[in-house]
Amino acid sequence: IDAIANFTALPSCSHAMPNIEVIEADAATLQLLRGGGKVQEEVSPLEVHFSQHVIYPLFSDGTSVDETVREVKAIECDEDEESCWLRAPFPTIQAVRWCPKLRDGEGKPVFDENGEERRGVEGLFTLDNRRLYVLQRAAVYHYPRKCKISVEVITERWEVLHHLKKFRTRTNGLSIFISEWNGTGRDN
């Protein structure tokens, strides 16, 4: 592994235990050893999956998702006339790489013949479902041009696990419903 090359041996200290060499790693190596952090990826918004079953039609500032779609701008790509970047009026979406549990129409896990939970296809799953919905609608509007966005992919293991408990997709993240909150927990 290339990370090993970035370790630096420190001189033996009198207070250190005998026969133990103290090593120090640079910041990039420490990040790698800890399991990551966040990396930027350039993808089509249509390649990113939803992590929830339903979204509320308004952002926290009261703006509707439909109004926000109209605010997304297509920026020409210098290297390719058939592609464009989408510039949205909100921050970059965050996502995790995951292979989600398959769920039935009621949201309950699906099991195989051995009683094991079935898993869907691995992919990027957003933590920002309303934002992704807006970006996907904008990408469809600009079709047949290939639209790109920057996605902040969370790779730090504990942060990924923190977000996974909120995943409720029933379609492997391929579709989402827009609905007002009906006051009953997990059906949303």
JSON list of N, CA, C and O in Angstrom, two decimals, residues 122-152:
[
{"chain": "A", "resi": 122, "resn": "GLU", "atom": "N", "xyz": [-25.29, -1.89, -5.46]},
{"chain": "A", "resi": 122, "resn": "GLU", "atom": "CA", "xyz": [-24.47, -0.86, -4.83]},
{"chain": "A", "resi": 122, "resn": "GLU", "atom": "C", "xyz": [-24.45, 0.39, -5.71]},
{"chain": "A", "resi": 122, "resn": "GLU", "atom": "O", "xyz": [-24.43, 0.30, -6.93]},
{"chain": "A", "resi": 123, "resn": "GLY", "atom": "N", "xyz": [-24.48, 1.54, -5.06]},
{"chain": "A", "resi": 123, "resn": "GLY", "atom": "CA", "xyz": [-24.42, 2.80, -5.79]},
{"chain": "A", "resi": 123, "resn": "GLY", "atom": "C", "xyz": [-24.25, 3.96, -4.84]},
{"chain": "A", "resi": 123, "resn": "GLY", "atom": "O", "xyz": [-24.08, 3.78, -3.63]},
{"chain": "A", "resi": 124, "resn": "LEU", "atom": "N", "xyz": [-24.30, 5.16, -5.38]},
{"chain": "A", "resi": 124, "resn": "LEU", "atom": "CA", "xyz": [-24.27, 6.37, -4.58]},
{"chain": "A", "resi": 124, "resn": "LEU", "atom": "C", "xyz": [-25.69, 6.70, -4.14]},
{"chain": "A", "resi": 124, "resn": "LEU", "atom": "O", "xyz": [-26.60, 6.82, -4.97]},
{"chain": "A", "resi": 125, "resn": "PHE", "atom": "N", "xyz": [-25.89, 6.85, -2.84]},
{"chain": "A", "resi": 125, "resn": "PHE", "atom": "CA", "xyz": [-27.20, 7.17, -2.29]},
{"chain": "A", "resi": 125, "resn": "PHE", "atom": "C", "xyz": [-27.09, 8.51, -1.58]},
{"chain": "A", "resi": 125, "resn": "PHE", "atom": "O", "xyz": [-26.25, 8.70, -0.70]},
{"chain": "A", "resi": 126, "resn": "THR", "atom": "N", "xyz": [-27.96, 9.45, -1.96]},
{"chain": "A", "resi": 126, "resn": "THR", "atom": "CA", "xyz": [-27.87, 10.79, -1.43]},
{"chain": "A", "resi": 126, "resn": "THR", "atom": "C", "xyz": [-28.39, 10.89, -0.01]},
{"chain": "A", "resi": 126, "resn": "THR", "atom": "O", "xyz": [-29.24, 10.10, 0.41]},
{"chain": "A", "resi": 127, "resn": "LEU", "atom": "N", "xyz": [-27.90, 11.87, 0.70]},
{"chain": "A", "resi": 127, "resn": "LEU", "atom": "CA", "xyz": [-28.43, 12.24, 2.01]},
{"chain": "A", "resi": 127, "resn": "LEU", "atom": "C", "xyz": [-29.36, 13.45, 1.86]},
{"chain": "A", "resi": 127, "resn": "LEU", "atom": "O", "xyz": [-29.98, 13.87, 2.81]},
{"chain": "A", "resi": 128, "resn": "ASP", "atom": "N", "xyz": [-29.40, 13.99, 0.66]},
{"chain": "A", "resi": 128, "resn": "ASP", "atom": "CA", "xyz": [-30.16, 15.21, 0.36]},
{"chain": "A", "resi": 128, "resn": "ASP", "atom": "C", "xyz": [-31.19, 14.91, -0.74]},
{"chain": "A", "resi": 128, "resn": "ASP", "atom": "O", "xyz": [-31.01, 15.29, -1.89]},
{"chain": "A", "resi": 129, "resn": "ASN", "atom": "N", "xyz": [-32.25, 14.24, -0.38]},
{"chain": "A", "resi": 129, "resn": "ASN", "atom": "CA", "xyz": [-33.22, 13.76, -1.36]},
{"chain": "A", "resi": 129, "resn": "ASN", "atom": "C", "xyz": [-33.94, 14.85, -2.13]},
{"chain": "A", "resi": 129, "resn": "ASN", "atom": "O", "xyz": [-34.13, 14.73, -3.34]},
{"chain": "A", "resi": 130, "resn": "ARG", "atom": "N", "xyz": [-34.33, 15.93, -1.47]},
{"chain": "A", "resi": 130, "resn": "ARG", "atom": "CA", "xyz": [-35.00, 17.03, -2.20]},
{"chain": "A", "resi": 130, "resn": "ARG", "atom": "C", "xyz": [-34.05, 17.68, -3.19]},
{"chain": "A", "resi": 130, "resn": "ARG", "atom": "O", "xyz": [-34.43, 17.98, -4.32]},
{"chain": "A", "resi": 131, "resn": "ARG", "atom": "N", "xyz": [-32.82, 17.89, -2.77]},
{"chain": "A", "resi": 131, "resn": "ARG", "atom": "CA", "xyz": [-31.83, 18.50, -3.67]},
{"chain": "A", "resi": 131, "resn": "ARG", "atom": "C", "xyz": [-31.58, 17.60, -4.88]},
{"chain": "A", "resi": 131, "resn": "ARG", "atom": "O", "xyz": [-31.49, 18.07, -6.01]},
{"chain": "A", "resi": 132, "resn": "LEU", "atom": "N", "xyz": [-31.44, 16.29, -4.63]},
{"chain": "A", "resi": 132, "resn": "LEU", "atom": "CA", "xyz": [-31.23, 15.37, -5.74]},
{"chain": "A", "resi": 132, "resn": "LEU", "atom": "C", "xyz": [-32.43, 15.39, -6.68]},
{"chain": "A", "resi": 132, "resn": "LEU", "atom": "O", "xyz": [-32.26, 15.40, -7.90]},
{"chain": "A", "resi": 133, "resn": "TYR", "atom": "N", "xyz": [-33.64, 15.41, -6.15]},
{"chain": "A", "resi": 133, "resn": "TYR", "atom": "CA", "xyz": [-34.83, 15.47, -6.98]},
{"chain": "A", "resi": 133, "resn": "TYR", "atom": "C", "xyz": [-34.78, 16.68, -7.92]},
{"chain": "A", "resi": 133, "resn": "TYR", "atom": "O", "xyz": [-35.04, 16.57, -9.11]},
{"chain": "A", "resi": 134, "resn": "VAL", "atom": "N", "xyz": [-34.41, 17.84, -7.36]},
{"chain": "A", "resi": 134, "resn": "VAL", "atom": "CA", "xyz": [-34.31, 19.07, -8.16]},
{"chain": "A", "resi": 134, "resn": "VAL", "atom": "C", "xyz": [-33.26, 18.89, -9.26]},
{"chain": "A", "resi": 134, "resn": "VAL", "atom": "O", "xyz": [-33.50, 19.24, -10.43]},
{"chain": "A", "resi": 135, "resn": "LEU", "atom": "N", "xyz": [-32.09, 18.36, -8.92]},
{"chain": "A", "resi": 135, "resn": "LEU", "atom": "CA", "xyz": [-31.02, 18.18, -9.90]},
{"chain": "A", "resi": 135, "resn": "LEU", "atom": "C", "xyz": [-31.41, 17.17, -10.98]},
{"chain": "A", "resi": 135, "resn": "LEU", "atom": "O", "xyz": [-31.08, 17.35, -12.16]},
{"chain": "A", "resi": 136, "resn": "GLN", "atom": "N", "xyz": [-32.11, 16.11, -10.61]},
{"chain": "A", "resi": 136, "resn": "GLN", "atom": "CA", "xyz": [-32.56, 15.13, -11.61]},
{"chain": "A", "resi": 136, "resn": "GLN", "atom": "C", "xyz": [-33.59, 15.74, -12.55]},
{"chain": "A", "resi": 136, "resn": "GLN", "atom": "O", "xyz": [-33.55, 15.51, -13.76]},
{"chain": "A", "resi": 137, "resn": "ARG", "atom": "N", "xyz": [-34.51, 16.53, -12.02]},
{"chain": "A", "resi": 137, "resn": "ARG", "atom": "CA", "xyz": [-35.49, 17.19, -12.89]},
{"chain": "A", "resi": 137, "resn": "ARG", "atom": "C", "xyz": [-34.79, 18.14, -13.86]},
{"chain": "A", "resi": 137, "resn": "ARG", "atom": "O", "xyz": [-35.15, 18.21, -15.03]},
{"chain": "A", "resi": 138, "resn": "ALA", "atom": "N", "xyz": [-33.79, 18.87, -13.38]},
{"chain": "A", "resi": 138, "resn": "ALA", "atom": "CA", "xyz": [-33.04, 19.79, -14.25]},
{"chain": "A", "resi": 138, "resn": "ALA", "atom": "C", "xyz": [-32.28, 19.01, -15.32]},
{"chain": "A", "resi": 138, "resn": "ALA", "atom": "O", "xyz": [-32.24, 19.42, -16.48]},
{"chain": "A", "resi": 139, "resn": "ALA", "atom": "N", "xyz": [-31.71, 17.85, -14.96]},
{"chain": "A", "resi": 139, "resn": "ALA", "atom": "CA", "xyz": [-30.99, 17.03, -15.94]},
{"chain": "A", "resi": 139, "resn": "ALA", "atom": "C", "xyz": [-31.93, 16.51, -17.01]},
{"chain": "A", "resi": 139, "resn": "ALA", "atom": "O", "xyz": [-31.59, 16.48, -18.20]},
{"chain": "A", "resi": 140, "resn": "VAL", "atom": "N", "xyz": [-33.12, 16.12, -16.64]},
{"chain": "A", "resi": 140, "resn": "VAL", "atom": "CA", "xyz": [-34.11, 15.65, -17.61]},
{"chain": "A", "resi": 140, "resn": "VAL", "atom": "C", "xyz": [-34.53, 16.81, -18.52]},
{"chain": "A", "resi": 140, "resn": "VAL", "atom": "O", "xyz": [-34.69, 16.63, -19.73]},
{"chain": "A", "resi": 141, "resn": "TYR", "atom": "N", "xyz": [-34.66, 17.99, -17.98]},
{"chain": "A", "resi": 141, "resn": "TYR", "atom": "CA", "xyz": [-35.02, 19.17, -18.78]},
{"chain": "A", "resi": 141, "resn": "TYR", "atom": "C", "xyz": [-33.98, 19.44, -19.86]},
{"chain": "A", "resi": 141, "resn": "TYR", "atom": "O", "xyz": [-34.32, 19.81, -20.98]},
{"chain": "A", "resi": 142, "resn": "HIS", "atom": "N", "xyz": [-32.71, 19.26, -19.53]},
{"chain": "A", "resi": 142, "resn": "HIS", "atom": "CA", "xyz": [-31.62, 19.55, -20.48]},
{"chain": "A", "resi": 142, "resn": "HIS", "atom": "C", "xyz": [-31.26, 18.37, -21.37]},
{"chain": "A", "resi": 142, "resn": "HIS", "atom": "O", "xyz": [-30.34, 18.48, -22.18]},
{"chain": "A", "resi": 143, "resn": "TYR", "atom": "N", "xyz": [-31.99, 17.27, -21.26]},
{"chain": "A", "resi": 143, "resn": "TYR", "atom": "CA", "xyz": [-31.73, 16.11, -22.12]},
{"chain": "A", "resi": 143, "resn": "TYR", "atom": "C", "xyz": [-31.90, 16.53, -23.59]},
{"chain": "A", "resi": 143, "resn": "TYR", "atom": "O", "xyz": [-32.78, 17.33, -23.87]},
{"chain": "A", "resi": 144, "resn": "PRO", "atom": "N", "xyz": [-31.07, 16.10, -24.52]},
{"chain": "A", "resi": 144, "resn": "PRO", "atom": "CA", "xyz": [-30.12, 14.97, -24.48]},
{"chain": "A", "resi": 144, "resn": "PRO", "atom": "C", "xyz": [-28.71, 15.34, -24.02]},
{"chain": "A", "resi": 144, "resn": "PRO", "atom": "O", "xyz": [-27.83, 14.50, -24.05]},
{"chain": "A", "resi": 145, "resn": "ARG", "atom": "N", "xyz": [-28.52, 16.59, -23.58]},
{"chain": "A", "resi": 145, "resn": "ARG", "atom": "CA", "xyz": [-27.20, 16.92, -23.04]},
{"chain": "A", "resi": 145, "resn": "ARG", "atom": "C", "xyz": [-26.94, 16.11, -21.78]},
{"chain": "A", "resi": 145, "resn": "ARG", "atom": "O", "xyz": [-27.87, 15.84, -21.02]},
{"chain": "A", "resi": 146, "resn": "LYS", "atom": "N", "xyz": [-25.70, 15.74, -21.57]},
{"chain": "A", "resi": 146, "resn": "LYS", "atom": "CA", "xyz": [-25.30, 14.97, -20.39]},
{"chain": "A", "resi": 146, "resn": "LYS", "atom": "C", "xyz": [-24.93, 15.97, -19.29]},
{"chain": "A", "resi": 146, "resn": "LYS", "atom": "O", "xyz": [-23.97, 16.70, -19.43]},
{"chain": "A", "resi": 147, "resn": "CYS", "atom": "N", "xyz": [-25.71, 15.97, -18.23]},
{"chain": "A", "resi": 147, "resn": "CYS", "atom": "CA", "xyz": [-25.48, 16.91, -17.14]},
{"chain": "A", "resi": 147, "resn": "CYS", "atom": "C", "xyz": [-24.59, 16.28, -16.07]},
{"chain": "A", "resi": 147, "resn": "CYS", "atom": "O", "xyz": [-24.70, 15.08, -15.79]},
{"chain": "A", "resi": 148, "resn": "LYS", "atom": "N", "xyz": [-23.74, 17.12, -15.47]},
{"chain": "A", "resi": 148, "resn": "LYS", "atom": "CA", "xyz": [-22.84, 16.66, -14.41]},
{"chain": "A", "resi": 148, "resn": "LYS", "atom": "C", "xyz": [-23.02, 17.54, -13.19]},
{"chain": "A", "resi": 148, "resn": "LYS", "atom": "O", "xyz": [-23.35, 18.72, -13.30]},
{"chain": "A", "resi": 149, "resn": "ILE", "atom": "N", "xyz": [-22.79, 16.92, -12.04]},
{"chain": "A", "resi": 149, "resn": "ILE", "atom": "CA", "xyz": [-22.78, 17.64, -10.77]},
{"chain": "A", "resi": 149, "resn": "ILE", "atom": "C", "xyz": [-21.60, 17.13, -9.96]},
{"chain": "A", "resi": 149, "resn": "ILE", "atom": "O", "xyz": [-21.06, 16.06, -10.23]},
{"chain": "A", "resi": 150, "resn": "SER", "atom": "N", "xyz": [-21.23, 17.90, -8.97]},
{"chain": "A", "resi": 150, "resn": "SER", "atom": "CA", "xyz": [-20.22, 17.46, -8.01]},
{"chain": "A", "resi": 150, "resn": "SER", "atom": "C", "xyz": [-20.97, 16.92, -6.80]},
{"chain": "A", "resi": 150, "resn": "SER", "atom": "O", "xyz": [-21.93, 17.55, -6.32]},
{"chain": "A", "resi": 151, "resn": "VAL", "atom": "N", "xyz": [-20.55, 15.76, -6.32]},
{"chain": "A", "resi": 151, "resn": "VAL", "atom": "CA", "xyz": [-21.16, 15.12, -5.16]},
{"chain": "A", "resi": 151, "resn": "VAL", "atom": "C", "xyz": [-20.08, 14.93, -4.10]},
{"chain": "A", "resi": 151, "resn": "VAL", "atom": "O", "xyz": [-18.99, 14.47, -4.40]},
{"chain": "A", "resi": 152, "resn": "GLU", "atom": "N", "xyz": [-20.39, 15.30, -2.87]},
{"chain": "A", "resi": 152, "resn": "GLU", "atom": "CA", "xyz": [-19.48, 15.06, -1.76]},
{"chain": "A", "resi": 152, "resn": "GLU", "atom": "C", "xyz": [-19.79, 13.68, -1.20]},
{"chain": "A", "resi": 152, "resn": "GLU", "atom": "O", "xyz": [-20.85, 13.47, -0.62]}
]
